[in-house]
Tab-separated table of C-alpha atoms and ligand atoms in Angstrom:
chain	number	residue	atom	x	y	z
A	1	UNK	CA	-115.108	-29.495	-1.115
A	2	UNK	CA	-113.995	-31.796	2.234
A	3	UNK	CA	-110.826	-31.976	3.121
A	4	UNK	CA	-111.350	-33.295	7.334
A	5	UNK	CA	-109.246	-36.679	5.341
A	6	UNK	CA	-106.559	-35.008	4.601
A	7	UNK	CA	-104.436	-34.761	7.412
A	8	UNK	CA	-103.877	-38.641	7.248
A	9	UNK	CA	-103.460	-39.300	3.584
A	10	UNK	CA	-99.575	-39.323	3.922
A	11	UNK	CA	-99.807	-42.531	7.002
A	12	UNK	CA	-102.715	-43.982	5.153
A	13	UNK	CA	-100.447	-46.058	3.963
A	14	UNK	CA	-98.464	-47.784	6.841
A	15	UNK	CA	-101.555	-48.090	8.439
A	16	UNK	CA	-101.445	-51.880	9.151
A	17	UNK	CA	-105.457	-51.706	10.195
A	18	UNK	CA	-106.131	-50.710	6.554
A	19	UNK	CA	-103.870	-52.516	4.807
A	20	UNK	CA	-106.132	-55.674	6.657
A	21	UNK	CA	-109.100	-53.818	5.493
A	22	UNK	CA	-108.364	-53.461	2.535
A	23	UNK	CA	-107.360	-57.504	1.754
A	24	UNK	CA	-109.956	-58.188	4.108
A	25	UNK	CA	-113.079	-56.518	1.648
A	26	UNK	CA	-111.543	-57.733	-1.631
A	27	UNK	CA	-111.693	-61.490	-0.322
A	28	UNK	CA	-115.135	-60.709	0.426
A	29	UNK	CA	-115.792	-59.064	-2.598
A	30	UNK	CA	-114.584	-61.744	-4.973
A	31	UNK	CA	-116.522	-64.807	-3.050
A	32	UNK	CA	-119.568	-62.039	-4.530
A	33	UNK	CA	-118.255	-60.775	-7.970
A	34	UNK	CA	-115.051	-61.288	-9.940
A	35	UNK	CA	-113.945	-57.495	-10.904
A	36	UNK	CA	-112.116	-59.050	-14.646
A	37	UNK	CA	-112.775	-57.420	-17.211
A	38	UNK	CA	-115.283	-54.749	-15.147
A	39	UNK	CA	-115.911	-50.846	-14.832
A	40	UNK	CA	-115.640	-50.118	-11.363
A	41	UNK	CA	-116.078	-46.582	-9.631
A	42	UNK	CA	-114.191	-46.889	-5.951
A	43	UNK	CA	-116.280	-44.049	-3.765
A	44	UNK	CA	-114.292	-42.514	-1.401
A	45	UNK	CA	-110.678	-44.993	-2.853
A	46	UNK	CA	-109.022	-43.121	0.221
A	47	UNK	CA	-104.916	-44.041	-1.754
A	48	UNK	CA	-106.839	-46.457	-3.376
A	49	UNK	CA	-105.240	-49.730	-1.756
A	50	UNK	CA	-108.797	-51.307	-2.847
A	51	UNK	CA	-108.717	-50.134	-5.921
A	52	UNK	CA	-105.543	-51.185	-6.152
A	53	UNK	CA	-106.499	-55.024	-6.424
A	54	UNK	CA	-109.586	-54.317	-8.262
A	55	UNK	CA	-108.086	-52.951	-10.989
A	56	UNK	CA	-104.852	-55.918	-11.546
A	57	UNK	CA	-108.128	-58.015	-13.528
A	58	UNK	CA	-110.642	-54.908	-13.856
A	59	UNK	CA	-110.883	-53.272	-17.181
A	60	UNK	CA	-111.065	-49.812	-15.172
A	61	UNK	CA	-110.918	-48.643	-12.401
A	62	UNK	CA	-112.333	-44.598	-12.071
A	63	UNK	CA	-111.013	-43.564	-8.013
A	64	UNK	CA	-112.652	-40.791	-6.074
A	65	UNK	CA	-112.794	-39.710	-2.607
A	66	UNK	CA	-113.175	-35.769	-1.657
A	67	UNK	CA	-109.645	-35.309	-0.075
A	68	UNK	CA	-107.256	-34.089	-2.577
A	69	UNK	CA	-104.046	-35.875	-0.308
A	70	UNK	CA	-105.817	-38.879	-0.536
A	71	UNK	CA	-105.647	-38.856	-4.234
A	72	UNK	CA	-102.553	-37.205	-4.359
A	73	UNK	CA	-100.787	-40.237	-2.942
A	74	UNK	CA	-102.852	-42.427	-5.143
A	75	UNK	CA	-101.906	-40.297	-8.375
A	76	UNK	CA	-98.201	-41.269	-7.488
A	77	UNK	CA	-98.797	-44.629	-7.985
A	78	UNK	CA	-99.117	-44.192	-11.653
A	79	UNK	CA	-100.808	-47.621	-11.835
A	80	UNK	CA	-102.547	-46.956	-15.525
A	81	UNK	CA	-106.444	-48.034	-15.159
A	82	UNK	CA	-106.745	-46.187	-12.389
A	83	UNK	CA	-108.368	-42.533	-12.916
A	84	UNK	CA	-107.933	-40.638	-9.405
A	85	UNK	CA	-110.052	-38.218	-9.210
A	86	UNK	CA	-110.840	-35.507	-5.586
A	87	UNK	CA	-114.020	-35.035	-6.087
A	88	UNK	CA	-117.163	-34.738	-3.911
A	89	UNK	CA	-119.608	-36.919	-5.905
A	90	UNK	CA	-123.390	-36.085	-6.475
A	91	UNK	CA	-125.923	-37.301	-9.691
A	92	UNK	CA	-125.508	-33.348	-11.043
A	93	UNK	CA	-121.840	-33.329	-10.402
A	94	UNK	CA	-121.265	-37.201	-12.689
A	95	UNK	CA	-123.910	-35.839	-15.386
A	96	UNK	CA	-121.069	-33.696	-17.539
A	97	UNK	CA	-118.385	-35.728	-16.120
A	98	UNK	CA	-116.988	-38.041	-19.722
A	99	UNK	CA	-115.422	-40.079	-16.990
A	100	UNK	CA	-118.736	-41.050	-15.346
A	101	UNK	CA	-120.538	-40.766	-19.072
A	102	UNK	CA	-121.094	-44.838	-19.768
A	103	UNK	CA	-121.762	-45.583	-16.115
A	104	UNK	CA	-120.169	-49.103	-14.259
A	105	UNK	CA	-120.762	-52.705	-13.754
A	106	UNK	CA	-119.383	-52.357	-10.186
A	107	UNK	CA	-119.556	-49.712	-7.333
A	108	UNK	CA	-117.566	-50.380	-4.455
A	109	UNK	CA	-117.178	-48.460	-1.044
A	110	UNK	CA	-115.025	-49.033	1.710
A	111	UNK	CA	-115.490	-47.834	4.938
A	112	UNK	CA	-116.969	-44.920	3.487
A	113	UNK	CA	-120.298	-44.901	3.687
A	114	UNK	CA	-121.014	-44.619	7.197
A	115	UNK	CA	-118.985	-41.057	7.340
A	116	UNK	CA	-121.576	-38.969	5.060
A	117	UNK	CA	-123.606	-36.560	5.804
A	118	UNK	CA	-126.707	-38.333	3.414
A	119	UNK	CA	-126.099	-41.836	3.283
A	120	UNK	CA	-130.024	-41.980	1.457
A	121	UNK	CA	-129.627	-39.732	-1.712
A	122	UNK	CA	-125.694	-41.416	-1.927
A	123	UNK	CA	-126.964	-44.329	-2.206
A	124	UNK	CA	-129.851	-42.844	-5.290
A	125	UNK	CA	-127.112	-40.993	-7.335
A	126	UNK	CA	-124.225	-44.636	-6.981
A	127	UNK	CA	-127.894	-45.772	-7.935
A	128	UNK	CA	-128.149	-43.683	-10.967
A	129	UNK	CA	-123.883	-44.662	-11.486
A	130	UNK	CA	-124.971	-48.703	-11.595
A	131	UNK	CA	-125.275	-49.420	-15.619
A	132	UNK	CA	-129.022	-52.318	-15.278
A	133	UNK	CA	-127.591	-55.100	-13.585
A	134	UNK	CA	-125.029	-53.865	-11.900
A	135	UNK	CA	-123.658	-54.371	-8.301
A	136	UNK	CA	-122.745	-52.233	-5.818
A	137	UNK	CA	-120.903	-53.609	-2.327
A	138	UNK	CA	-119.704	-51.494	1.181
A	139	UNK	CA	-118.299	-51.947	3.894
A	140	UNK	CA	-118.851	-50.327	7.286
A	141	UNK	CA	-118.254	-50.634	10.597
A	142	UNK	CA	-121.075	-53.229	12.573
A	143	UNK	CA	-122.952	-51.268	14.823
A	144	UNK	CA	-124.005	-53.413	18.272
A	145	UNK	CA	-126.011	-50.432	20.829
A	146	UNK	CA	-127.585	-47.413	20.034
A	147	UNK	CA	-125.193	-45.499	21.918
A	148	UNK	CA	-122.434	-46.462	19.232
A	149	UNK	CA	-122.295	-44.017	16.679
A	150	UNK	CA	-120.060	-45.557	13.996
A	151	UNK	CA	-121.241	-47.396	10.796
A	152	UNK	CA	-124.372	-49.236	10.557
A	153	UNK	CA	-127.113	-52.062	11.037
A	154	UNK	CA	-127.615	-54.978	8.696
A	155	UNK	CA	-131.370	-53.433	9.713
A	156	UNK	CA	-130.315	-49.921	8.419
A	157	UNK	CA	-128.571	-50.750	5.112
A	158	UNK	CA	-131.490	-52.554	4.468
A	159	UNK	CA	-134.029	-50.183	4.666
A	160	UNK	CA	-131.628	-47.365	3.136
A	161	UNK	CA	-131.368	-49.986	-0.731
A	162	UNK	CA	-135.164	-50.407	-0.732
A	163	UNK	CA	-135.073	-46.978	-0.516
A	164	UNK	CA	-133.481	-46.294	-2.854
A	165	UNK	CA	-134.404	-49.111	-4.833
A	166	UNK	CA	-132.313	-50.775	-4.669
A	167	UNK	CA	-132.058	-54.772	-4.252
A	168	UNK	CA	-130.499	-56.178	-1.208
A	169	UNK	CA	-128.412	-59.654	-1.667
A	170	UNK	CA	-126.201	-59.861	1.191
A	171	UNK	CA	-126.270	-57.863	4.292
A	172	UNK	CA	-123.143	-60.537	6.116
A	173	UNK	CA	-121.496	-60.160	8.835
A	174	UNK	CA	-117.941	-59.837	6.261
A	175	UNK	CA	-114.871	-59.855	8.452
A	176	UNK	CA	-113.579	-58.650	12.004
A	177	UNK	CA	-110.442	-55.173	12.162
A	178	UNK	CA	-109.310	-57.106	16.444
A	179	UNK	CA	-112.998	-56.971	18.744
A	180	UNK	CA	-114.401	-54.391	14.642
A	181	UNK	CA	-116.707	-56.319	12.992
A	182	UNK	CA	-117.633	-55.549	9.685
A	183	UNK	CA	-120.625	-55.090	7.734
A	184	UNK	CA	-120.888	-56.197	4.171
A	185	UNK	CA	-123.763	-54.817	1.614
A	186	UNK	CA	-124.057	-56.767	-1.356
A	187	UNK	CA	-126.907	-55.007	-3.581
A	188	UNK	CA	-127.977	-54.717	-7.557
A	189	UNK	CA	-129.837	-52.295	-9.495
A	190	UNK	CA	-132.217	-54.618	-11.184
B	201	LIG	C1	-112.155	-44.039	6.548
B	201	LIG	S1	-111.845	-43.941	4.756
B	201	LIG	C2	-111.672	-45.045	3.378
B	201	LIG	C3	-111.315	-44.902	2.103
B	201	LIG	C4	-110.398	-46.061	1.978
B	201	LIG	N1	-111.387	-46.881	1.291
B	201	LIG	C5	-109.526	-47.222	2.742
B	201	LIG	O1	-110.738	-48.252	2.675
B	201	LIG	O2	-108.963	-47.299	2.764
B	201	LIG	C6	-113.067	-43.171	3.986
B	201	LIG	C7	-112.647	-42.147	2.726
B	201	LIG	O3	-113.455	-41.099	2.615
B	201	LIG	C8	-113.827	-40.475	1.874
B	201	LIG	N2	-115.153	-39.988	1.544
B	201	LIG	C9	-116.204	-39.092	2.728
B	201	LIG	N3	-117.166	-38.652	1.664
B	201	LIG	C10	-116.892	-38.471	1.153
B	201	LIG	C11	-117.342	-38.093	0.158
B	201	LIG	N4	-118.666	-37.611	0.106
B	201	LIG	N5	-117.641	-38.475	-1.578
B	201	LIG	C12	-116.784	-38.864	-1.879
B	201	LIG	N6	-115.661	-39.868	-0.431
B	201	LIG	C13	-115.907	-39.274	1.137
B	201	LIG	C14	-112.417	-39.975	2.992
B	201	LIG	O4	-111.802	-38.740	2.161
B	201	LIG	C15	-111.897	-40.521	3.633
B	201	LIG	O5	-110.719	-41.557	2.200
């Protein structure tokens, strides 16, 4: 399991940009879907700032991250309807795990997908965990030039959803953090 994000875990919750990102992501999420009563997966949850907001009204949140130290910070918060798990999630690792058995109404991935070695495969794995009609939402930096190695273009996200068999609802510039634009991708499993 990768631990490259472990070194950020202790300071993550005192980073103002992280707090602003999770607040704005939550507000933009609620324009599309109300988490009330839903079963939710937060993929790449970090210390769970977005998961905490969703858990206020969701039925339950499974919060997964490959960084054990990020997950330790979330575990220490002891939020009753959040199940934190340090895990490298794939369709096969989820198959025998009871936490994933019933599938999810909503999967969120906040500032995660652009860091994955295989975004397309991750979308397939996540789609397999979505219930029929379920919604996938991601936020990533907007990549504005070919030289920029962060984030995605809108077209890349739309193409990836199509390749994974997800139906695009919208890919839009949802908010900014400083001078950086954040793209929000919303898709459903038909
Ligand atoms: C930029 S941080 C975002 C954390 C959190 N979503 C937030 O918005 O505060 C990226 C996170 O993705 C996690 N991550 C990277 N690759 C992952 C993977 N394959 N599966 C799950 N989490 C992953 C990292 O450990 C890290 O915590």
